[in-house]
Amino acid sequence: MPMPELPSDLSRLSLADIAQLAADQRLPPVDQWSPTKFGHSEMRIARDASWYHQGDPIRRETMVRLFSTILRRDADGRHYLVTPVEKLEIDVDDTPFLAVEFKSEGEGDTRTLAFRLNTGDLILAGPDHPLRLTELDGELIPVLAVRGGMEARLARPVYYAMADWAIAEAHDPIGLWSGGVFFPLAGQ
């Protein structure tokens, strides 16, 4: 099955279009599969969300997109590529996804933030996809909940643009609203 064409630029889409595309994303039911064959994929997702197989980068975006659709995180905190017959561990240095672009509509508590991930997934921040800060190597990094306990790190330009808006709105604590939820964007 060919992978659907993804938008290359969120700025050309309305938030309603983005919400519809996000709702239309169909993923395999990996959380329902219980394969009996186990192993290691010899794959790794680096801190910058680049994918590698046996140490070599996977350069075909369609392959990364395809693999990302069968990725899940189990209760043990490890990530796996899962099919109905096979479950292969994949090493993840940080988060498996990177939010590379975003769009904002509205202001204050009526704002909605939409994100495009490096895999093409579209996510609307809100109660089902919260934004939070987490510590990694002594540094606070912003992450967005994606699905099944997996998160996307926000690329620096995305986070800095959001921080500029949050500073301009002057909330205390500093942060932004999205989908009716307030998300702090600075450590306490």
Tab-separated table of C-alpha atoms in Angstrom:
chain	number	residue	atom	x	y	z
A	1	MET	CA	0.000	0.000	0.000
A	2	PRO	CA	1.549	3.359	-0.989
A	3	MET	CA	2.032	5.930	1.747
A	4	PRO	CA	-0.348	8.912	1.399
A	5	GLU	CA	1.072	12.216	0.230
A	6	LEU	CA	1.806	14.535	3.135
A	7	PRO	CA	1.593	18.313	3.227
A	8	SER	CA	4.994	19.923	2.864
A	9	ASP	CA	4.047	23.193	4.549
A	10	LEU	CA	1.459	23.752	7.285
A	11	SER	CA	1.276	27.488	6.562
A	12	ARG	CA	-0.734	26.768	3.402
A	13	LEU	CA	-3.405	24.823	5.305
A	14	SER	CA	-6.192	26.053	7.530
A	15	LEU	CA	-6.426	24.631	11.028
A	16	ALA	CA	-9.632	22.856	9.964
A	17	ASP	CA	-7.702	21.199	7.104
A	18	ILE	CA	-4.936	20.151	9.497
A	19	ALA	CA	-7.450	18.770	12.005
A	20	GLN	CA	-9.123	16.735	9.238
A	21	LEU	CA	-5.787	15.374	7.993
A	22	ALA	CA	-4.842	14.444	11.585
A	23	ALA	CA	-8.201	12.682	12.065
A	24	ASP	CA	-7.765	10.825	8.758
A	25	GLN	CA	-4.384	9.361	9.750
A	26	ARG	CA	-4.896	5.626	9.952
A	27	LEU	CA	-2.359	3.584	11.844
A	28	PRO	CA	-2.108	-0.191	12.194
A	29	PRO	CA	-3.507	-1.497	15.516
A	30	VAL	CA	-0.040	-2.340	16.903
A	31	ASP	CA	-1.325	-2.140	20.486
A	32	GLN	CA	-3.633	-5.102	19.753
A	33	TRP	CA	-0.972	-7.352	18.251
A	34	SER	CA	0.742	-10.044	20.360
A	35	PRO	CA	3.429	-11.563	18.137
A	36	THR	CA	5.299	-14.675	19.191
A	37	LYS	CA	8.577	-14.004	17.359
A	38	PHE	CA	10.971	-11.602	19.132
A	39	GLY	CA	14.323	-10.058	18.342
A	40	HIS	CA	16.219	-6.852	17.783
A	41	SER	CA	15.772	-4.783	14.635
A	42	GLU	CA	19.413	-3.584	14.542
A	43	MET	CA	17.839	-0.155	14.216
A	44	ARG	CA	18.226	3.034	16.219
A	45	ILE	CA	16.486	6.384	16.338
A	46	ALA	CA	19.045	9.065	17.210
A	47	ARG	CA	18.427	12.093	19.416
A	48	ASP	CA	17.723	14.202	16.306
A	49	ALA	CA	15.068	11.612	15.254
A	50	SER	CA	17.221	10.257	12.400
A	51	TRP	CA	16.751	6.533	11.799
A	52	TYR	CA	19.645	4.092	11.381
A	53	HIS	CA	19.939	0.428	10.433
A	54	GLN	CA	23.161	-1.388	11.329
A	55	GLY	CA	24.795	2.032	11.851
A	56	ASP	CA	23.866	3.407	8.421
A	57	PRO	CA	21.276	6.184	8.057
A	58	ILE	CA	17.944	5.289	6.487
A	59	ARG	CA	17.695	7.946	3.792
A	60	ARG	CA	14.348	7.024	2.259
A	61	GLU	CA	11.699	9.126	4.006
A	62	THR	CA	8.971	6.709	2.941
A	63	MET	CA	10.747	3.871	4.757
A	64	VAL	CA	11.033	5.932	7.947
A	65	ARG	CA	7.359	6.888	7.662
A	66	LEU	CA	6.382	3.258	7.144
A	67	PHE	CA	8.449	2.022	10.103
A	68	SER	CA	7.038	4.808	12.301
A	69	THR	CA	3.509	3.477	11.743
A	70	ILE	CA	4.388	0.140	13.377
A	71	LEU	CA	6.342	1.668	16.259
A	72	ARG	CA	5.077	1.249	19.787
A	73	ARG	CA	6.341	1.756	23.314
A	74	ASP	CA	5.570	-0.979	25.819
A	75	ALA	CA	5.119	-0.736	29.572
A	76	ASP	CA	8.800	-1.639	30.008
A	77	GLY	CA	9.654	1.743	28.424
A	78	ARG	CA	11.300	0.147	25.394
A	79	HIS	CA	10.318	0.773	21.791
A	80	TYR	CA	9.434	-1.954	19.322
A	81	LEU	CA	8.585	-2.365	15.665
A	82	VAL	CA	5.528	-4.617	15.739
A	83	THR	CA	3.717	-6.705	13.138
A	84	PRO	CA	1.121	-9.410	13.782
A	85	VAL	CA	3.901	-12.036	13.778
A	86	GLU	CA	7.062	-10.239	14.918
A	87	LYS	CA	8.165	-7.792	17.642
A	88	LEU	CA	11.623	-6.270	17.166
A	89	GLU	CA	13.207	-3.919	19.667
A	90	ILE	CA	14.498	-0.606	18.322
A	91	ASP	CA	16.906	1.582	20.284
A	92	VAL	CA	15.675	5.150	20.835
A	93	ASP	CA	18.224	7.677	22.127
A	94	ASP	CA	15.644	10.238	23.264
A	95	THR	CA	12.225	10.580	21.652
A	96	PRO	CA	11.286	8.725	18.472
A	97	PHE	CA	9.783	11.816	16.828
A	98	LEU	CA	10.737	15.438	16.206
A	99	ALA	CA	8.186	18.251	15.803
A	100	VAL	CA	9.661	20.161	12.853
A	101	GLU	CA	6.894	22.646	12.080
A	102	PHE	CA	3.870	24.144	13.757
A	103	LYS	CA	0.984	26.448	13.106
A	104	SER	CA	-1.022	28.524	15.547
A	105	GLU	CA	-4.539	29.851	15.197
A	106	GLY	CA	-6.360	31.967	17.742
A	107	GLU	CA	-5.020	33.732	20.809
A	108	GLY	CA	-4.997	33.146	24.534
A	109	ASP	CA	-7.310	30.369	25.697
A	110	THR	CA	-8.811	30.006	22.185
A	111	ARG	CA	-5.448	29.178	20.581
A	112	THR	CA	-4.846	25.841	18.871
A	113	LEU	CA	-1.354	24.618	18.016
A	114	ALA	CA	-0.852	22.094	15.217
A	115	PHE	CA	2.455	20.273	14.734
A	116	ARG	CA	4.001	18.343	11.854
A	117	LEU	CA	6.459	15.652	12.875
A	118	ASN	CA	9.528	14.487	10.969
A	119	THR	CA	7.470	11.444	9.948
A	120	GLY	CA	4.674	13.591	8.510
A	121	ASP	CA	2.260	12.880	11.369
A	122	LEU	CA	0.025	15.813	12.269
A	123	ILE	CA	-0.768	16.444	15.936
A	124	LEU	CA	-3.029	19.042	17.562
A	125	ALA	CA	-1.833	19.918	21.074
A	126	GLY	CA	-4.570	19.584	23.673
A	127	PRO	CA	-5.855	17.209	26.325
A	128	ASP	CA	-5.009	14.089	24.267
A	129	HIS	CA	-1.644	15.447	23.115
A	130	PRO	CA	-0.191	17.559	25.922
A	131	LEU	CA	2.985	19.597	25.769
A	132	ARG	CA	5.392	19.353	28.683
A	133	LEU	CA	8.952	20.001	29.719
A	134	THR	CA	11.134	17.061	30.693
A	135	GLU	CA	14.721	16.884	31.864
A	136	LEU	CA	17.372	15.209	29.745
A	137	ASP	CA	21.060	15.410	30.625
A	138	GLY	CA	20.379	18.329	32.990
A	139	GLU	CA	18.510	20.308	30.329
A	140	LEU	CA	14.765	20.999	30.147
A	141	ILE	CA	13.422	20.006	26.750
A	142	PRO	CA	9.913	20.524	25.387
A	143	VAL	CA	8.054	17.406	24.232
A	144	LEU	CA	4.637	16.703	22.739
A	145	ALA	CA	2.691	13.510	23.459
A	146	VAL	CA	2.157	11.644	20.191
A	147	ARG	CA	0.598	8.237	20.911
A	148	GLY	CA	0.975	5.209	23.145
A	149	GLY	CA	3.430	6.840	25.545
A	150	MET	CA	5.652	8.088	22.709
A	151	GLU	CA	6.653	11.716	22.424
A	152	ALA	CA	8.138	14.173	19.968
A	153	ARG	CA	10.877	16.573	20.945
A	154	LEU	CA	10.153	20.080	19.687
A	155	ALA	CA	12.826	21.330	17.293
A	156	ARG	CA	14.547	24.431	18.676
A	157	PRO	CA	13.100	26.851	16.077
A	158	VAL	CA	9.588	25.556	16.875
A	159	TYR	CA	10.094	25.943	20.620
A	160	TYR	CA	11.690	29.393	20.308
A	161	ALA	CA	8.824	30.706	18.161
A	162	MET	CA	6.322	29.363	20.699
A	163	ALA	CA	8.319	30.926	23.535
A	164	ASP	CA	8.195	34.313	21.759
A	165	TRP	CA	4.386	34.124	21.632
A	166	ALA	CA	4.218	33.011	25.255
A	167	ILE	CA	6.405	35.943	26.349
A	168	ALA	CA	4.199	38.341	24.370
A	169	GLU	CA	1.060	36.947	26.041
A	170	ALA	CA	2.709	37.386	29.485
A	171	HIS	CA	1.016	34.535	31.341
A	172	ASP	CA	2.323	33.636	34.773
A	173	PRO	CA	3.710	31.032	34.541
A	174	ILE	CA	4.892	31.552	30.975
A	175	GLY	CA	3.113	29.264	28.549
A	176	LEU	CA	0.516	28.861	25.815
A	177	TRP	CA	-2.994	27.534	25.496
A	178	SER	CA	-3.946	24.895	22.949
A	179	GLY	CA	-7.160	22.927	22.652
A	180	GLY	CA	-8.510	24.467	25.853
A	181	VAL	CA	-5.476	23.455	27.962
A	182	PHE	CA	-2.727	25.717	29.303
A	183	PHE	CA	0.806	24.377	28.837
A	184	PRO	CA	3.690	25.955	30.804
A	185	LEU	CA	6.764	26.466	28.617
A	186	ALA	CA	9.386	27.293	31.246
A	187	GLY	CA	10.749	25.484	34.281
A	188	GLN	CA	9.748	26.559	37.751
